Amino acid sequence: MGAEDYFSIPIFFIIFRETTEAAIIVSVLLTFLSQVLTEDLTIRKRLARQVWAGTFLGLLASLAIGAGNLYATNLWAVSEGIWVGCFSFVAVLMITVIGIAMLRTNQMQEKWKVKLAKAMDSENAQGLGNQSRKYALFILPLITVLREGLEAVVFIGGVTFTEEPKAIPAAVLAGLGLGWLVGFAIYRGGNRMRLHQFFVGSTCLLLLIAAGLVAKGIAAFEADRWNRLTGAQSDDEGTYDPRVNVWALKCCDPKQPDSAWWGVANALVGWSNIASYWTVGSYILYWGLVSAWLIRLKTKKEKVLAAEQRPLLGSSAATTLGSGASGSNSGAQGSNQDEITNI
């Protein structure tokens, strides 16, 4: 009996890959709260509880669905592409908004403290939009963990047929532990970084994940459509529409259990060994839209600063002119006095 009978390497990398992406989101949110709400501990604890509640609820929901798949019809596998695509785009929207908001927090820290305080005020939270903002830090980890958990359930379900049952628990625990260790390292490192460094770094990381999710969401919808056309199963590997294919590599497949770090690259930046015009185009389009958004914010900020500086420049110029005029008047009065004295 070898080590593979007690520890499944494929399952370890599947769990590690899915856990890492969720852990990054959670750690960035917690670090954000620690950096912004340095004085108001009450609000920070309440918002941190939202993050953890969403995380654990997403984990429990994915475990419940995974357990249900053992005894009921696998509704997830039947429409896996649609589920993954929908979860991906919901996560993209929330991650992008929060990521860009973090980028502006360094200049708007006091305003963000007020916004977070108002978001927690139940009396001011009326309507669907306000309610969604109030629980945004609960919804984002919930959606992220649920999506990653469901993906892990599907992938592990395809691997367990060839693995020893006793090799699964240790691999799952090790993958969970190492993934959350990565998140903890990001959390600790973020707390020791300067505010500007943390906000820029976390925004770049979140936008990379969001861009990858855009491509993965499009790929999931494409795979679902192609599988329905051809009658293939959702877990059939290597099936793709050749009419829109850009590349299809036989190596570097992140969905393979032994893909090792290609799976991590898939979780972080959305790497895939199969790409289409739609996935590549959506990836480029996302970065184009985000870049345009950031340029617009920068231009707007420069206009605001210029508008704020105009009154200051006007007042300083008026002060200079006033000083010059008073000096001229004093000189004129002095010369007149000299003339009177000479007379």
GROMACS .gro file of C-alpha atoms in nm:
model
  343
    1MET     CA    1   0.000   0.000   0.000
    2GLY     CA    2   0.145   0.333  -0.109
    3ALA     CA    3   0.095   0.690  -0.001
    4GLU     CA    4  -0.168   0.738  -0.274
    5ASP     CA    5  -0.394   0.503  -0.079
    6TYR     CA    6  -0.408   0.754   0.206
    7PHE     CA    7  -0.367   1.087   0.025
    8SER     CA    8  -0.522   1.178  -0.313
    9ILE     CA    9  -0.306   1.429  -0.499
   10PRO     CA   10  -0.577   1.512  -0.759
   11ILE     CA   11  -0.839   1.587  -0.493
   12PHE     CA   12  -0.586   1.793  -0.297
   13PHE     CA   13  -0.520   2.022  -0.593
   14ILE     CA   14  -0.892   2.051  -0.675
   15ILE     CA   15  -0.974   2.162  -0.321
   16PHE     CA   16  -0.667   2.386  -0.299
   17ARG     CA   17  -0.755   2.559  -0.627
   18GLU     CA   18  -1.116   2.629  -0.533
   19THR     CA   19  -1.031   2.726  -0.174
   20THR     CA   20  -0.757   2.968  -0.279
   21GLU     CA   21  -0.988   3.186  -0.488
   22ALA     CA   22  -1.251   3.205  -0.213
   23ALA     CA   23  -0.985   3.270   0.053
   24ILE     CA   24  -0.839   3.559  -0.145
   25ILE     CA   25  -1.178   3.733  -0.166
   26VAL     CA   26  -1.247   3.685   0.206
   27SER     CA   27  -0.899   3.798   0.315
   28VAL     CA   28  -0.910   4.111   0.099
   29LEU     CA   29  -1.251   4.207   0.241
   30LEU     CA   30  -1.135   4.156   0.601
   31THR     CA   31  -0.815   4.352   0.539
   32PHE     CA   32  -1.019   4.630   0.380
   33LEU     CA   33  -1.228   4.659   0.697
   34SER     CA   34  -0.917   4.658   0.917
   35GLN     CA   35  -0.751   4.931   0.713
   36VAL     CA   36  -1.053   5.160   0.683
   37LEU     CA   37  -1.234   5.119   1.015
   38THR     CA   38  -0.936   5.164   1.244
   39GLU     CA   39  -1.129   5.344   1.517
   40ASP     CA   40  -1.492   5.227   1.498
   41LEU     CA   41  -1.448   4.870   1.620
   42THR     CA   42  -1.823   4.811   1.658
   43ILE     CA   43  -1.902   4.862   1.289
   44ARG     CA   44  -1.588   4.673   1.186
   45LYS     CA   45  -1.690   4.369   1.392
   46ARG     CA   46  -2.044   4.377   1.254
   47LEU     CA   47  -1.920   4.393   0.895
   48ALA     CA   48  -1.659   4.123   0.961
   49ARG     CA   49  -1.939   3.900   1.092
   50GLN     CA   50  -2.120   3.958   0.763
   51VAL     CA   51  -1.814   3.838   0.571
   52TRP     CA   52  -1.777   3.525   0.784
   53ALA     CA   53  -2.151   3.453   0.781
   54GLY     CA   54  -2.157   3.467   0.400
   55THR     CA   55  -1.848   3.246   0.384
   56PHE     CA   56  -1.981   2.973   0.611
   57LEU     CA   57  -2.331   2.984   0.461
   58GLY     CA   58  -2.184   2.940   0.113
   59LEU     CA   59  -1.974   2.649   0.240
   60LEU     CA   60  -2.272   2.482   0.408
   61ALA     CA   61  -2.491   2.532   0.101
   62SER     CA   62  -2.233   2.378  -0.132
   63LEU     CA   63  -2.186   2.083   0.107
   64ALA     CA   64  -2.563   2.033   0.125
   65ILE     CA   65  -2.594   2.036  -0.253
   66GLY     CA   66  -2.300   1.797  -0.280
   67ALA     CA   67  -2.462   1.558  -0.032
   68GLY     CA   68  -2.795   1.585  -0.215
   69ASN     CA   69  -2.626   1.481  -0.539
   70LEU     CA   70  -2.551   1.143  -0.385
   71TYR     CA   71  -2.917   1.060  -0.335
   72ALA     CA   72  -3.114   1.273  -0.581
   73THR     CA   73  -3.109   1.378  -0.944
   74ASN     CA   74  -2.799   1.577  -1.019
   75LEU     CA   75  -2.963   1.903  -1.126
   76TRP     CA   76  -2.629   2.080  -1.100
   77ALA     CA   77  -2.460   1.850  -1.351
   78VAL     CA   78  -2.752   1.872  -1.595
   79SER     CA   79  -2.721   2.253  -1.618
   80GLU     CA   80  -2.369   2.300  -1.486
   81GLY     CA   81  -2.273   2.553  -1.753
   82ILE     CA   82  -2.569   2.778  -1.680
   83TRP     CA   83  -2.509   2.765  -1.304
   84VAL     CA   84  -2.137   2.839  -1.335
   85GLY     CA   85  -2.197   3.117  -1.588
   86CYS     CA   86  -2.460   3.292  -1.376
   87PHE     CA   87  -2.258   3.268  -1.054
   88SER     CA   88  -1.950   3.392  -1.239
   89PHE     CA   89  -2.114   3.707  -1.372
   90VAL     CA   90  -2.275   3.792  -1.039
   91ALA     CA   91  -1.932   3.758  -0.877
   92VAL     CA   92  -1.770   3.966  -1.155
   93LEU     CA   93  -2.008   4.255  -1.096
   94MET     CA   94  -1.955   4.262  -0.721
   95ILE     CA   95  -1.579   4.204  -0.732
   96THR     CA   96  -1.529   4.481  -0.991
   97VAL     CA   97  -1.733   4.738  -0.799
   98ILE     CA   98  -1.562   4.659  -0.468
   99GLY     CA   99  -1.217   4.648  -0.631
  100ILE     CA  100  -1.249   4.993  -0.789
  101ALA     CA  101  -1.404   5.129  -0.471
  102MET     CA  102  -1.095   5.009  -0.281
  103LEU     CA  103  -0.873   5.194  -0.528
  104ARG     CA  104  -1.045   5.520  -0.434
  105THR     CA  105  -1.052   5.452  -0.061
  106ASN     CA  106  -0.703   5.592  -0.001
  107GLN     CA  107  -0.830   5.939  -0.096
  108MET     CA  108  -1.181   5.891   0.046
  109GLN     CA  109  -1.115   5.707   0.370
  110GLU     CA  110  -1.329   5.934   0.588
  111LYS     CA  111  -1.616   5.922   0.339
  112TRP     CA  112  -1.597   5.542   0.335
  113LYS     CA  113  -1.618   5.531   0.712
  114VAL     CA  114  -1.940   5.730   0.690
  115LYS     CA  115  -2.074   5.513   0.405
  116LEU     CA  116  -2.007   5.189   0.593
  117ALA     CA  117  -2.167   5.331   0.905
  118LYS     CA  118  -2.476   5.434   0.708
  119ALA     CA  119  -2.487   5.095   0.538
  120MET     CA  120  -2.518   4.930   0.878
  121ASP     CA  121  -2.797   5.165   0.985
  122SER     CA  122  -3.112   4.959   0.943
  123GLU     CA  123  -3.332   5.268   0.960
  124ASN     CA  124  -3.170   5.413   0.647
  125ALA     CA  125  -3.170   5.083   0.456
  126GLN     CA  126  -3.496   5.092   0.260
  127GLY     CA  127  -3.553   4.947  -0.083
  128LEU     CA  128  -3.379   4.670  -0.273
  129GLY     CA  129  -3.077   4.882  -0.371
  130ASN     CA  130  -3.007   4.994  -0.016
  131GLN     CA  131  -3.059   4.644   0.120
  132SER     CA  132  -2.812   4.500  -0.133
  133ARG     CA  133  -2.553   4.763  -0.036
  134LYS     CA  134  -2.613   4.693   0.331
  135TYR     CA  135  -2.540   4.322   0.287
  136ALA     CA  136  -2.282   4.347   0.006
  137LEU     CA  137  -2.005   4.213   0.231
  138PHE     CA  138  -2.231   3.915   0.307
  139ILE     CA  139  -2.342   3.845  -0.051
  140LEU     CA  140  -1.997   3.854  -0.218
  141PRO     CA  141  -1.831   3.580  -0.007
  142LEU     CA  142  -2.157   3.380  -0.016
  143ILE     CA  143  -2.166   3.378  -0.398
  144THR     CA  144  -1.791   3.318  -0.428
  145VAL     CA  145  -1.773   3.029  -0.181
  146LEU     CA  146  -2.093   2.873  -0.316
  147ARG     CA  147  -1.965   2.882  -0.674
  148GLU     CA  148  -1.624   2.743  -0.583
  149GLY     CA  149  -1.782   2.479  -0.360
  150LEU     CA  150  -2.017   2.359  -0.631
  151GLU     CA  151  -1.732   2.338  -0.881
  152ALA     CA  152  -1.532   2.135  -0.631
  153VAL     CA  153  -1.828   1.900  -0.580
  154VAL     CA  154  -1.854   1.835  -0.955
  155PHE     CA  155  -1.480   1.782  -1.005
  156ILE     CA  156  -1.441   1.561  -0.700
  157GLY     CA  157  -1.744   1.359  -0.808
  158GLY     CA  158  -1.564   1.268  -1.129
  159VAL     CA  159  -1.243   1.171  -0.950
  160THR     CA  160  -1.378   0.965  -0.661
  161PHE     CA  161  -1.454   0.668  -0.887
  162THR     CA  162  -1.080   0.607  -0.933
  163GLU     CA  163  -0.963   0.703  -0.584
  164GLU     CA  164  -0.954   0.506  -0.262
  165PRO     CA  165  -1.222   0.634  -0.020
  166LYS     CA  166  -0.972   0.655   0.264
  167ALA     CA  167  -0.748   0.881   0.053
  168ILE     CA  168  -1.012   1.153   0.025
  169PRO     CA  169  -1.043   1.302   0.380
  170ALA     CA  170  -0.674   1.387   0.425
  171ALA     CA  171  -0.654   1.542   0.078
  172VAL     CA  172  -0.965   1.754   0.138
  173LEU     CA  173  -0.839   1.878   0.475
  174ALA     CA  174  -0.493   1.954   0.337
  175GLY     CA  175  -0.637   2.145   0.040
  176LEU     CA  176  -0.868   2.346   0.265
  177GLY     CA  177  -0.589   2.418   0.513
  178LEU     CA  178  -0.335   2.529   0.254
  179GLY     CA  179  -0.591   2.741   0.066
  180TRP     CA  180  -0.695   2.924   0.382
  181LEU     CA  181  -0.328   2.960   0.477
  182VAL     CA  182  -0.279   3.152   0.152
  183GLY     CA  183  -0.573   3.373   0.246
  184PHE     CA  184  -0.437   3.427   0.597
  185ALA     CA  185  -0.097   3.525   0.456
  186ILE     CA  186  -0.266   3.783   0.232
  187TYR     CA  187  -0.464   3.913   0.530
  188ARG     CA  188  -0.157   3.948   0.753
  189GLY     CA  189   0.051   4.098   0.475
  190GLY     CA  190  -0.225   4.343   0.386
  191ASN     CA  191  -0.248   4.468   0.745
  192ARG     CA  192   0.126   4.540   0.749
  193MET     CA  193   0.125   4.724   0.416
  194ARG     CA  194   0.074   5.093   0.375
  195LEU     CA  195  -0.279   5.194   0.282
  196HIS     CA  196  -0.192   5.298  -0.073
  197GLN     CA  197   0.006   4.979  -0.140
  198PHE     CA  198  -0.271   4.759  -0.004
  199PHE     CA  199  -0.550   4.927  -0.198
  200VAL     CA  200  -0.362   4.923  -0.529
  201GLY     CA  201  -0.244   4.565  -0.481
  202SER     CA  202  -0.583   4.432  -0.373
  203THR     CA  203  -0.758   4.611  -0.661
  204CYS     CA  204  -0.519   4.458  -0.915
  205LEU     CA  205  -0.570   4.113  -0.763
  206LEU     CA  206  -0.949   4.144  -0.755
  207LEU     CA  207  -0.967   4.272  -1.113
  208LEU     CA  208  -0.747   3.986  -1.233
  209ILE     CA  209  -0.984   3.738  -1.069
  210ALA     CA  210  -1.288   3.918  -1.212
  211ALA     CA  211  -1.143   3.919  -1.565
  212GLY     CA  212  -1.079   3.547  -1.537
  213LEU     CA  213  -1.436   3.493  -1.417
  214VAL     CA  214  -1.570   3.676  -1.723
  215ALA     CA  215  -1.387   3.436  -1.954
  216LYS     CA  216  -1.489   3.135  -1.743
  217GLY     CA  217  -1.852   3.246  -1.740
  218ILE     CA  218  -1.859   3.281  -2.120
  219ALA     CA  219  -1.684   2.945  -2.156
  220ALA     CA  220  -1.945   2.783  -1.931
  221PHE     CA  221  -2.233   2.918  -2.142
  222GLU     CA  222  -2.056   2.808  -2.461
  223ALA     CA  223  -1.992   2.459  -2.325
  224ASP     CA  224  -2.356   2.424  -2.219
  225ARG     CA  225  -2.480   2.528  -2.564
  226TRP     CA  226  -2.236   2.298  -2.746
  227ASN     CA  227  -2.315   2.002  -2.521
  228ARG     CA  228  -2.686   2.045  -2.586
  229LEU     CA  229  -2.624   2.058  -2.961
  230THR     CA  230  -2.403   1.749  -2.967
  231GLY     CA  231  -2.564   1.554  -2.684
  232ALA     CA  232  -2.238   1.542  -2.490
  233GLN     CA  233  -2.230   1.533  -2.111
  234SER     CA  234  -2.127   1.840  -1.914
  235ASP     CA  235  -1.832   1.654  -1.765
  236ASP     CA  236  -1.695   1.535  -2.100
  237GLU     CA  237  -1.341   1.671  -2.122
  238GLY     CA  238  -1.206   1.832  -2.436
  239THR     CA  239  -1.539   1.906  -2.606
  240TYR     CA  240  -1.559   2.246  -2.773
  241ASP     CA  241  -1.706   2.420  -3.075
  242PRO     CA  242  -1.436   2.414  -3.347
  243ARG     CA  243  -1.610   2.691  -3.542
  244VAL     CA  244  -1.515   2.958  -3.288
  245ASN     CA  245  -1.205   2.798  -3.138
  246VAL     CA  246  -0.883   3.001  -3.103
  247TRP     CA  247  -0.664   2.739  -2.936
  248ALA     CA  248  -0.709   2.392  -2.790
  249LEU     CA  249  -0.397   2.269  -2.612
  250LYS     CA  250  -0.358   1.906  -2.513
  251CYS     CA  251  -0.157   2.011  -2.211
  252CYS     CA  252  -0.207   2.262  -1.930
  253ASP     CA  253  -0.572   2.166  -1.868
  254PRO     CA  254  -0.676   2.319  -1.533
  255LYS     CA  255  -0.972   2.080  -1.506
  256GLN     CA  256  -0.753   1.773  -1.496
  257PRO     CA  257  -0.705   1.640  -1.142
  258ASP     CA  258  -0.326   1.628  -1.187
  259SER     CA  259  -0.304   1.977  -1.340
  260ALA     CA  260  -0.130   2.109  -1.028
  261TRP     CA  261  -0.050   2.479  -1.069
  262TRP     CA  262  -0.249   2.520  -1.391
  263GLY     CA  263  -0.556   2.487  -1.171
  264VAL     CA  264  -0.427   2.765  -0.947
  265ALA     CA  265  -0.369   2.982  -1.257
  266ASN     CA  266  -0.728   2.911  -1.359
  267ALA     CA  267  -0.853   3.028  -1.019
  268LEU     CA  268  -0.643   3.345  -1.016
  269VAL     CA  269  -0.647   3.469  -1.377
  270GLY     CA  270  -0.895   3.238  -1.552
  271TRP     CA  271  -0.640   3.035  -1.753
  272SER     CA  272  -0.786   2.765  -1.979
  273ASN     CA  273  -0.626   2.533  -2.232
  274ILE     CA  274  -0.931   2.585  -2.460
  275ALA     CA  275  -1.028   2.931  -2.579
  276SER     CA  276  -1.274   3.075  -2.828
  277TYR     CA  277  -1.326   3.410  -2.994
  278TRP     CA  278  -1.592   3.482  -2.733
  279THR     CA  279  -1.382   3.401  -2.426
  280VAL     CA  280  -1.077   3.590  -2.551
  281GLY     CA  281  -1.292   3.878  -2.675
  282SER     CA  282  -1.484   3.903  -2.347
  283TYR     CA  283  -1.156   3.904  -2.152
  284ILE     CA  284  -1.020   4.190  -2.364
  285LEU     CA  285  -1.354   4.374  -2.355
  286TYR     CA  286  -1.364   4.353  -1.975
  287TRP     CA  287  -1.021   4.511  -1.942
  288GLY     CA  288  -1.117   4.776  -2.196
  289LEU     CA  289  -1.430   4.870  -2.002
  290VAL     CA  290  -1.247   4.871  -1.669
  291SER     CA  291  -0.966   5.083  -1.816
  292ALA     CA  292  -1.220   5.330  -1.956
  293TRP     CA  293  -1.392   5.344  -1.617
  294LEU     CA  294  -1.063   5.413  -1.438
  295ILE     CA  295  -0.963   5.680  -1.692
  296ARG     CA  296  -1.302   5.846  -1.647
  297LEU     CA  297  -1.260   5.846  -1.269
  298LYS     CA  298  -0.911   5.995  -1.300
  299THR     CA  299  -1.032   6.265  -1.540
  300LYS     CA  300  -1.323   6.348  -1.314
  301LYS     CA  301  -1.091   6.371  -1.014
  302GLU     CA  302  -0.855   6.605  -1.200
  303LYS     CA  303  -1.148   6.832  -1.296
  304VAL     CA  304  -1.266   6.844  -0.935
  305LEU     CA  305  -0.917   6.931  -0.812
  306ALA     CA  306  -0.883   7.202  -1.078
  307ALA     CA  307  -1.220   7.348  -0.979
  308GLU     CA  308  -1.115   7.351  -0.614
  309GLN     CA  309  -0.786   7.524  -0.694
  310ARG     CA  310  -0.939   7.808  -0.901
  311PRO     CA  311  -1.084   7.998  -0.601
  312LEU     CA  312  -0.754   7.959  -0.417
  313LEU     CA  313  -0.558   8.094  -0.712
  314GLY     CA  314  -0.806   8.382  -0.750
  315SER     CA  315  -0.783   8.479  -0.384
  316SER     CA  316  -0.403   8.467  -0.386
  317ALA     CA  317  -0.394   8.686  -0.699
  318ALA     CA  318  -0.634   8.933  -0.540
  319THR     CA  319  -0.417   8.942  -0.230
  320THR     CA  320  -0.108   9.013  -0.440
  321LEU     CA  321  -0.282   9.291  -0.632
  322GLY     CA  322  -0.412   9.441  -0.308
  323SER     CA  323  -0.063   9.443  -0.160
  324GLY     CA  324   0.075   9.612  -0.471
  325ALA     CA  325  -0.198   9.877  -0.472
  326SER     CA  326  -0.147   9.960  -0.106
  327GLY     CA  327   0.226   9.990  -0.167
  328SER     CA  328   0.166  10.234  -0.456
  329ASN     CA  329  -0.072  10.442  -0.246
  330SER     CA  330   0.183  10.460   0.034
  331GLY     CA  331   0.451  10.574  -0.210
  332ALA     CA  332   0.224  10.842  -0.356
  333GLN     CA  333   0.134  10.972  -0.012
  334GLY     CA  334   0.503  10.987   0.083
  335SER     CA  335   0.598  11.193  -0.225
  336ASN     CA  336   0.309  11.436  -0.167
  337GLN     CA  337   0.423  11.485   0.191
  338ASP     CA  338   0.778  11.563   0.070
  339GLU     CA  339   0.645  11.826  -0.171
  340ILE     CA  340   0.444  11.996   0.106
  341THR     CA  341   0.751  12.002   0.330
  342ASN     CA  342   0.967  12.163   0.058
  343ILE     CA  343   0.707  12.434   0.004
   0.00000   0.00000   0.00000
